[in-house]
Short mmCIF file of N, CA and C in Angstrom, two decimals:
data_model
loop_
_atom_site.label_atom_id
_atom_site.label_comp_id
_atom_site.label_asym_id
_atom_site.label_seq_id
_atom_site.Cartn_x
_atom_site.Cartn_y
_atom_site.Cartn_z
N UNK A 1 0.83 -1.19 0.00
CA UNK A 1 0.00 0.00 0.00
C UNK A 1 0.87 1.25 0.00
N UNK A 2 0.45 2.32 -0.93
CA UNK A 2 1.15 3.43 -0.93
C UNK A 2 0.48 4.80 -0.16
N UNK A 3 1.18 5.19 0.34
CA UNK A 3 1.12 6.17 1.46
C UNK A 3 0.44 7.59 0.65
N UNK A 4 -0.80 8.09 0.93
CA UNK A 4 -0.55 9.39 0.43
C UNK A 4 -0.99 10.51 1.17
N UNK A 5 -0.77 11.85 0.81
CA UNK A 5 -0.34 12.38 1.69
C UNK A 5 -1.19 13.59 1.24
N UNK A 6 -2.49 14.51 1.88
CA UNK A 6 -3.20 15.66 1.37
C UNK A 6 -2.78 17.12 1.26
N UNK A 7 -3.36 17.79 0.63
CA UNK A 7 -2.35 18.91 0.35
C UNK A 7 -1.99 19.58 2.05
N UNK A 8 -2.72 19.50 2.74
CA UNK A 8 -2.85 20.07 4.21
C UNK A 8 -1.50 19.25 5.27
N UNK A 9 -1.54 18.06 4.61
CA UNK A 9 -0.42 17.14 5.45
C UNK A 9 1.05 17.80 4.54
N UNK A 10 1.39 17.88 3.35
CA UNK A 10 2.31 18.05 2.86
C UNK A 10 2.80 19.57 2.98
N UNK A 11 2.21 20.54 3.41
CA UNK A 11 2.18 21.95 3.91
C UNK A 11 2.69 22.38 5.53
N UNK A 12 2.32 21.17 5.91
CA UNK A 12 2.87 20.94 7.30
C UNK A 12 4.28 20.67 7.67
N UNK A 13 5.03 21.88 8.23
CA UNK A 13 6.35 21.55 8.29
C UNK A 13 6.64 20.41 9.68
N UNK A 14 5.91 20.90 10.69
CA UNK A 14 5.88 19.96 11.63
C UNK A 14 4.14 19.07 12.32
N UNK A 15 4.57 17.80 12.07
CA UNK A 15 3.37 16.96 12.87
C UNK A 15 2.56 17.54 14.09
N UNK A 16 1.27 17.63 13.63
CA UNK A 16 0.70 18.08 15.20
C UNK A 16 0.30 16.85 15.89
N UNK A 17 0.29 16.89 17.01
CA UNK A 17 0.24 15.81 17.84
C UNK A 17 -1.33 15.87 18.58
N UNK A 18 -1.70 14.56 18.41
CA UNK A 18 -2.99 14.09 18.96
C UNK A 18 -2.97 14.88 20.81
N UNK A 19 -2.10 14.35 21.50
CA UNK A 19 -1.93 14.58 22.76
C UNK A 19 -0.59 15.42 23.01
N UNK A 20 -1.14 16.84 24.01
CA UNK A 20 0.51 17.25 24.01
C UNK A 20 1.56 17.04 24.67
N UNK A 21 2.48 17.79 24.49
CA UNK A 21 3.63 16.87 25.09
C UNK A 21 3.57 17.66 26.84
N UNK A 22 3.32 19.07 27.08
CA UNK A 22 3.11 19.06 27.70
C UNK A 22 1.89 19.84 28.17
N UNK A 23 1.37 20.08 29.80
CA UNK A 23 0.10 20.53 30.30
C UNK A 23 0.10 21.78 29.88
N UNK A 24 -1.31 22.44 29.73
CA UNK A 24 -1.50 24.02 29.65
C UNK A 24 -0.96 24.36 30.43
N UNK A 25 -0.94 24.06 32.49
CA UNK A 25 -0.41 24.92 33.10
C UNK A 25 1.13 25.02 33.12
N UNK A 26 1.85 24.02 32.41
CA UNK A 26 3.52 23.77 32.50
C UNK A 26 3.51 24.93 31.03
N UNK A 27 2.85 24.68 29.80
CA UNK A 27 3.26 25.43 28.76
C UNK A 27 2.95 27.20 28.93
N UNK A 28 2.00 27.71 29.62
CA UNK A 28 1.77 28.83 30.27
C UNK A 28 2.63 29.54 31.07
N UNK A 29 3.68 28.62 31.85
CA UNK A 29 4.74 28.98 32.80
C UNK A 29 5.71 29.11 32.05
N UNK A 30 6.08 28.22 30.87
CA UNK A 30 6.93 28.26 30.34
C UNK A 30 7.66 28.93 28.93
N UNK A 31 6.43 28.72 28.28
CA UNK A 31 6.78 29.08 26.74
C UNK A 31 7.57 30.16 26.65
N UNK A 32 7.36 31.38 27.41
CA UNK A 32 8.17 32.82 27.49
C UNK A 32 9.63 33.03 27.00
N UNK A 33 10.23 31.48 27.87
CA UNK A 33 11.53 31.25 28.10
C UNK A 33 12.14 30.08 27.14
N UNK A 34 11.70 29.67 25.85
CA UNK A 34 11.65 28.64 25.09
C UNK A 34 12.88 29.59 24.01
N UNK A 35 13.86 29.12 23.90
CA UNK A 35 14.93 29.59 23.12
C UNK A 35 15.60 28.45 22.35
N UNK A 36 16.93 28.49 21.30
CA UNK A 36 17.43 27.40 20.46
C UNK A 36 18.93 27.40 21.33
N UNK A 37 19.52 26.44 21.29
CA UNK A 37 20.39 26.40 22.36
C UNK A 37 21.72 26.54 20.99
N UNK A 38 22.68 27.50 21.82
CA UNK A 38 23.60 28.27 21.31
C UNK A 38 24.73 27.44 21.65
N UNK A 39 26.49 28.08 20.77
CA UNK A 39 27.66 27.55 21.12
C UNK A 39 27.93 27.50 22.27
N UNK A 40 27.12 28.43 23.17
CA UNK A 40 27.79 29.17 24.65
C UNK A 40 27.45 28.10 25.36
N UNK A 41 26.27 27.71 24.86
CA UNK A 41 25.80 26.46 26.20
C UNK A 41 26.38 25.22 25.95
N UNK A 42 27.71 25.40 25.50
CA UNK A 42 28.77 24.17 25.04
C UNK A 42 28.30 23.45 23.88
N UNK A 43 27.20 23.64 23.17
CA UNK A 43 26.71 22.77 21.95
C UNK A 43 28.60 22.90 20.84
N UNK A 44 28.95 22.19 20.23
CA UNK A 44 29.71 22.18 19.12
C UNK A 44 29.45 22.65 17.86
N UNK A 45 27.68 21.90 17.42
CA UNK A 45 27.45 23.00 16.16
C UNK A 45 25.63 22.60 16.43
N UNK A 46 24.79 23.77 16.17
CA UNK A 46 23.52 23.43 16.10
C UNK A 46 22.81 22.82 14.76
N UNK A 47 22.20 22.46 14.75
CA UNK A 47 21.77 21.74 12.90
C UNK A 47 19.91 21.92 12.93
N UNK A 48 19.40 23.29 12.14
CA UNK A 48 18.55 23.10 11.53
C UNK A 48 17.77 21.87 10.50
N UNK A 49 17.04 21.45 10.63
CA UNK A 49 16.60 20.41 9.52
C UNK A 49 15.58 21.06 8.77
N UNK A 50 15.06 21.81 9.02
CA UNK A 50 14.02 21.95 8.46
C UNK A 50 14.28 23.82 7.79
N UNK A 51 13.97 24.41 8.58
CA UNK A 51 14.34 26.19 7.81
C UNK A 51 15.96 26.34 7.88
N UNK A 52 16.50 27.53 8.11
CA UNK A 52 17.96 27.69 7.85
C UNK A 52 18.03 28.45 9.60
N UNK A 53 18.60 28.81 9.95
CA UNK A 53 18.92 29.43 11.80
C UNK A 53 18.12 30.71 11.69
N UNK A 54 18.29 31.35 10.83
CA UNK A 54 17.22 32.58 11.05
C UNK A 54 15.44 32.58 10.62
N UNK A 55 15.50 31.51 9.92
CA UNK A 55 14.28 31.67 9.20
C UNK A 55 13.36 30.63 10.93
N UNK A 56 14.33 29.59 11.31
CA UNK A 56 13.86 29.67 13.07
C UNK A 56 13.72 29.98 13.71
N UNK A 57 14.59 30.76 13.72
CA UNK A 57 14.48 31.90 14.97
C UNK A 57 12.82 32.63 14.71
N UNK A 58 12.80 32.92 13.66
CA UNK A 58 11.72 34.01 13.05
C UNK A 58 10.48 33.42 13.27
N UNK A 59 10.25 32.02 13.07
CA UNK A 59 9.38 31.03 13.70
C UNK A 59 9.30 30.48 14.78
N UNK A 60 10.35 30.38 15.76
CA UNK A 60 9.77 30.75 17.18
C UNK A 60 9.44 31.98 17.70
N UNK A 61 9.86 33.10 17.06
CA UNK A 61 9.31 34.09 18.12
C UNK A 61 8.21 34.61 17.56
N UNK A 62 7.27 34.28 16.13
CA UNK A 62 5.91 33.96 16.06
C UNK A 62 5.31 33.54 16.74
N UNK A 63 5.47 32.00 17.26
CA UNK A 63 4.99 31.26 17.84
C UNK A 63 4.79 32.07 19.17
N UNK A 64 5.86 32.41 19.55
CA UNK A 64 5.75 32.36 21.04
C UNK A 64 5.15 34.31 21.39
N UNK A 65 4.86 34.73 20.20
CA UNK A 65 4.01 35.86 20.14
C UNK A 65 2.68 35.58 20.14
N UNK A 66 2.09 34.54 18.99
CA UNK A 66 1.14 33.97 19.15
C UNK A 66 0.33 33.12 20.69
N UNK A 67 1.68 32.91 21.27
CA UNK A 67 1.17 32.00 22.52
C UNK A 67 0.41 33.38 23.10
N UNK A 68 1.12 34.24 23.29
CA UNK A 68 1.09 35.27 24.47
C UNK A 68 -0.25 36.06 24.04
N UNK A 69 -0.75 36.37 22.85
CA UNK A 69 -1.72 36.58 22.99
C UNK A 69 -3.25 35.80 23.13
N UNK A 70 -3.16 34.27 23.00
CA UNK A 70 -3.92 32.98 23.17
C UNK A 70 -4.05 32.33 24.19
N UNK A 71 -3.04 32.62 24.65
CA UNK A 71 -2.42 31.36 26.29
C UNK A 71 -2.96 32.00 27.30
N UNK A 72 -3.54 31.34 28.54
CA UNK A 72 -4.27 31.69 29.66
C UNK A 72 -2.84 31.93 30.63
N UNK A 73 -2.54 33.00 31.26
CA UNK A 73 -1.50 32.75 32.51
C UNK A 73 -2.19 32.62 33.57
N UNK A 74 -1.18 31.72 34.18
CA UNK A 74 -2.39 31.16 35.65
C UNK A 74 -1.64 31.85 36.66
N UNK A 75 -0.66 32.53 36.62
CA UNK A 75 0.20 32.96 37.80
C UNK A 75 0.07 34.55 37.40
N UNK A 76 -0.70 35.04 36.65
CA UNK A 76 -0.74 36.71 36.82
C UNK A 76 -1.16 37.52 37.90
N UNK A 77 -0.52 38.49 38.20
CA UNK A 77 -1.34 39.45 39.30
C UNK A 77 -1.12 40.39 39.22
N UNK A 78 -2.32 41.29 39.91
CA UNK A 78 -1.72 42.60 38.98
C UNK A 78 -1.17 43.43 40.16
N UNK A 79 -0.69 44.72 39.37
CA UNK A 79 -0.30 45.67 40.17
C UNK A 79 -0.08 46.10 41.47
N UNK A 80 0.25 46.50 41.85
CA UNK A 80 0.10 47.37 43.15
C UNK A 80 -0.72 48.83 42.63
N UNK A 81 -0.48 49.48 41.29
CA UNK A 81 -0.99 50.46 40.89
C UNK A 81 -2.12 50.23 40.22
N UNK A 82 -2.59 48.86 39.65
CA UNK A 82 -3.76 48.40 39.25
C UNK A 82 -4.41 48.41 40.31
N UNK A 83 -4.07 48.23 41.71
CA UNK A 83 -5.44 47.66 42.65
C UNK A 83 -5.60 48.93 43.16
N UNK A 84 -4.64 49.88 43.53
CA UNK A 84 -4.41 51.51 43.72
C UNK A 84 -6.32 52.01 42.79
N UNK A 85 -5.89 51.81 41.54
CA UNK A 85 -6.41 52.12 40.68
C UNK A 85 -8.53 51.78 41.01
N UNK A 86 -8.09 50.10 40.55
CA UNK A 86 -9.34 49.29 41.26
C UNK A 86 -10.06 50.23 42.68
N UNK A 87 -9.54 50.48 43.81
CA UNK A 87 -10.32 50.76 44.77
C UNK A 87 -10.61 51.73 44.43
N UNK A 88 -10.05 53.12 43.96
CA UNK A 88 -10.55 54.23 43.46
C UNK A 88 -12.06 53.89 42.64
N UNK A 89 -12.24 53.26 41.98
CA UNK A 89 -13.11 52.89 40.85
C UNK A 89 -14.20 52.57 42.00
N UNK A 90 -13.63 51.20 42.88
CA UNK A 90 -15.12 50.53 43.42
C UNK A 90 -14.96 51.52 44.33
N UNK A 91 -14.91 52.65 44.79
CA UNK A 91 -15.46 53.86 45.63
C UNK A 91 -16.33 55.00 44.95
N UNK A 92 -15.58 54.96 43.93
CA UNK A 92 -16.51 56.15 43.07
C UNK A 92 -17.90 55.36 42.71
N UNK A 93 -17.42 53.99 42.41
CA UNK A 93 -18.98 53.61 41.68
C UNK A 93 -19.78 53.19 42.84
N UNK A 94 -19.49 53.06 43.89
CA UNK A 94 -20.33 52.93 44.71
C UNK A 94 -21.10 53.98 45.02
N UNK A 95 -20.48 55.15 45.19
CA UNK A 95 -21.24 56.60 45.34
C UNK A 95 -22.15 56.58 44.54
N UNK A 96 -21.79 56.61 43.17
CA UNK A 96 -23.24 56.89 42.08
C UNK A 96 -23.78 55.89 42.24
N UNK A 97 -23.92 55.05 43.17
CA UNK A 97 -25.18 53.85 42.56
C UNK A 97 -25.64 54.45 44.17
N UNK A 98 -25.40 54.86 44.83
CA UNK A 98 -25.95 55.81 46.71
C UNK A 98 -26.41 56.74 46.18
N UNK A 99 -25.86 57.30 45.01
CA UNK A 99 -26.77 58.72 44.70
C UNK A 99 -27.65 58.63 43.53
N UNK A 100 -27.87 57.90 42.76
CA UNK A 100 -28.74 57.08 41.81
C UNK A 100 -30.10 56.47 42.63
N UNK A 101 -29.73 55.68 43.64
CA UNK A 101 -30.82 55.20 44.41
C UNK A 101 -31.53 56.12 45.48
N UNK A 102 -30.72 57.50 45.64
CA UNK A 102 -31.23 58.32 46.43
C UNK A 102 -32.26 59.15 45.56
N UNK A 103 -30.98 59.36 44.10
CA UNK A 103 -32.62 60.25 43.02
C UNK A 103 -33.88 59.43 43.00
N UNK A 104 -33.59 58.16 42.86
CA UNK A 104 -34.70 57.24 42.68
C UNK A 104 -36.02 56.98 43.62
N UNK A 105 -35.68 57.19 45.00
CA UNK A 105 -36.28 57.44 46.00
C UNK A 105 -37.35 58.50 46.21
N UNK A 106 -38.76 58.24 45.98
CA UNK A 106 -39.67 59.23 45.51
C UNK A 106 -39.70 60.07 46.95
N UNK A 107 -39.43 60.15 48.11
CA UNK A 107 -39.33 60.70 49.44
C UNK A 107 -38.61 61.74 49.19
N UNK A 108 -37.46 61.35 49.38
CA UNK A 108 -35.91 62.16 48.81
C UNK A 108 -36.69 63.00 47.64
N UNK A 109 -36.97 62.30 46.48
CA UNK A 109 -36.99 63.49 45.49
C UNK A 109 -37.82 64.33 45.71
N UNK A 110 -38.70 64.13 45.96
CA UNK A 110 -39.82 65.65 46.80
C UNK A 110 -38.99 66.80 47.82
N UNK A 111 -38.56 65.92 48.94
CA UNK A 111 -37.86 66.90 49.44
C UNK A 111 -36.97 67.57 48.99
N UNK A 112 -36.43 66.89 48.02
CA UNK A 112 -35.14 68.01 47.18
C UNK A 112 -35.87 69.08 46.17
N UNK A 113 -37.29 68.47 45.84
CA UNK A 113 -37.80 69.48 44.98
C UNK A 113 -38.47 70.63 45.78
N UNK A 114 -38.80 70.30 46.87
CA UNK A 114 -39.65 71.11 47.63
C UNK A 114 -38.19 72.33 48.57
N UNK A 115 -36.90 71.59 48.48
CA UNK A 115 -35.86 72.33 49.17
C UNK A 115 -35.49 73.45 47.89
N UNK A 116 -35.55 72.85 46.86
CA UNK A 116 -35.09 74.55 45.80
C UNK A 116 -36.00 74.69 45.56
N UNK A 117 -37.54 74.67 45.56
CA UNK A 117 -38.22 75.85 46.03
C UNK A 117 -38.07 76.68 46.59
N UNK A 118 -37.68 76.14 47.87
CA UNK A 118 -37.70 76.42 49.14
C UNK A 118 -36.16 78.01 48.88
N UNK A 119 -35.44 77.20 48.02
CA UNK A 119 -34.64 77.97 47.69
C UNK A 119 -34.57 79.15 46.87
N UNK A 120 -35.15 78.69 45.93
CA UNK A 120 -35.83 80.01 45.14
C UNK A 120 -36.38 81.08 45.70
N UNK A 121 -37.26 80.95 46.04
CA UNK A 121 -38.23 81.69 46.61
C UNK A 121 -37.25 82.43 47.63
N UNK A 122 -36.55 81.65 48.74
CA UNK A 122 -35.58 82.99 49.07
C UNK A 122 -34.66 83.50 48.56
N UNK A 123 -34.40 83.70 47.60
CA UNK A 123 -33.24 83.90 46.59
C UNK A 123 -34.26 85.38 46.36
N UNK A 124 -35.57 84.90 45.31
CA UNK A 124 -35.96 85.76 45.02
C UNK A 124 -36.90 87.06 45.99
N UNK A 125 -36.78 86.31 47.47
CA UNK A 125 -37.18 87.61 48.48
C UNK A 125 -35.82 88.48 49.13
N UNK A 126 -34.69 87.61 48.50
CA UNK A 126 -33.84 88.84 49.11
C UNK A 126 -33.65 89.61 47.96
N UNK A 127 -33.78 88.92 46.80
CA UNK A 127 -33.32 90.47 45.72
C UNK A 127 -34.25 91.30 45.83
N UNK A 128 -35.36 91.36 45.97
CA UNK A 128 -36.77 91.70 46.32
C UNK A 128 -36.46 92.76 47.34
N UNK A 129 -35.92 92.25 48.71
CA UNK A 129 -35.46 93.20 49.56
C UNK A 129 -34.41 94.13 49.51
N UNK A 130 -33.43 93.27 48.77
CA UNK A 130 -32.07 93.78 48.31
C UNK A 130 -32.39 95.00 47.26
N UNK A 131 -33.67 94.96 46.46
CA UNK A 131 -33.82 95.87 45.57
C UNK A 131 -34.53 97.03 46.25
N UNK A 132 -35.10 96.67 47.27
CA UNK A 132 -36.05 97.87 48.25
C UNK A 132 -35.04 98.49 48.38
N UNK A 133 -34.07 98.44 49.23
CA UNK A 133 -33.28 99.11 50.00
C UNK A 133 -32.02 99.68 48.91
N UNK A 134 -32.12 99.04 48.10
CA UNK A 134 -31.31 100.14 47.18
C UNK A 134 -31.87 101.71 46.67
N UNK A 135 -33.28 101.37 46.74
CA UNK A 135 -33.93 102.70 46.00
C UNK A 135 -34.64 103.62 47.26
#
């Protein structure tokens, strides 16, 4: 039997694997730090098989651009200036939803309507007076 092979398999530079090699939470911790190992780390000579050393390089740090915007991190936390930030927020929004439920409050809103009345009206008896006593 002869083997054949679809245009999708022959486009494929590398096999994807049924099961991976390793867990989301190990590849999440890790991928960041996924590099090709150099002369320095005592290798003698490295050997591409497949692209040429740069055209790899150029394809891992796709990849591992791609991770970073796809990949769940399980060890993130934020800020000290994010949570700075955060409490500011859940204080302010707490106010407008105290002063939202206070407009809402048909009690309250009478009395506030009945207080600038209340206001008006002396506003307009002191200019009233204020205008007597000028003339």
């Amino acid at each position: 039997p002869k083997v054949e092979l679809t245009l999708d398999e022959r486009s494929d530079w590398f096999r994807k694997q049924q099961i991976s090699d390793l867990s989301a939470l190990v590849m999440s911790a890790s991928f960041a730090n996924f590099s090709f190992p150099g002369q320095d780390e005592g290798f003698d000579r490295v050997n591409f098989a497949w692209h040429s050393s740069e055209e790899s390089k150029e394809y891992l740090r796709k990849w591992t651009l791609e991770r970073k915007l796809t990949t769940r991190i399980e060890e993130l936390q934020p800020s000290e200036w994010f949570r700075e930030k955060w409490q500011a927020w859940q204080k302010d929004l707490q106010l407008w939803h105290t002063r939202h439920m206070e407009a809402k409050d048909p009690a309250k809103r009478a009395a506030l309507a009945a207080a600038k009345e209340g206001g008006k009206s002396d506003a307009e008896a002191k200019e009233k007076t204020g205008d007597d006593e000028n003339q």
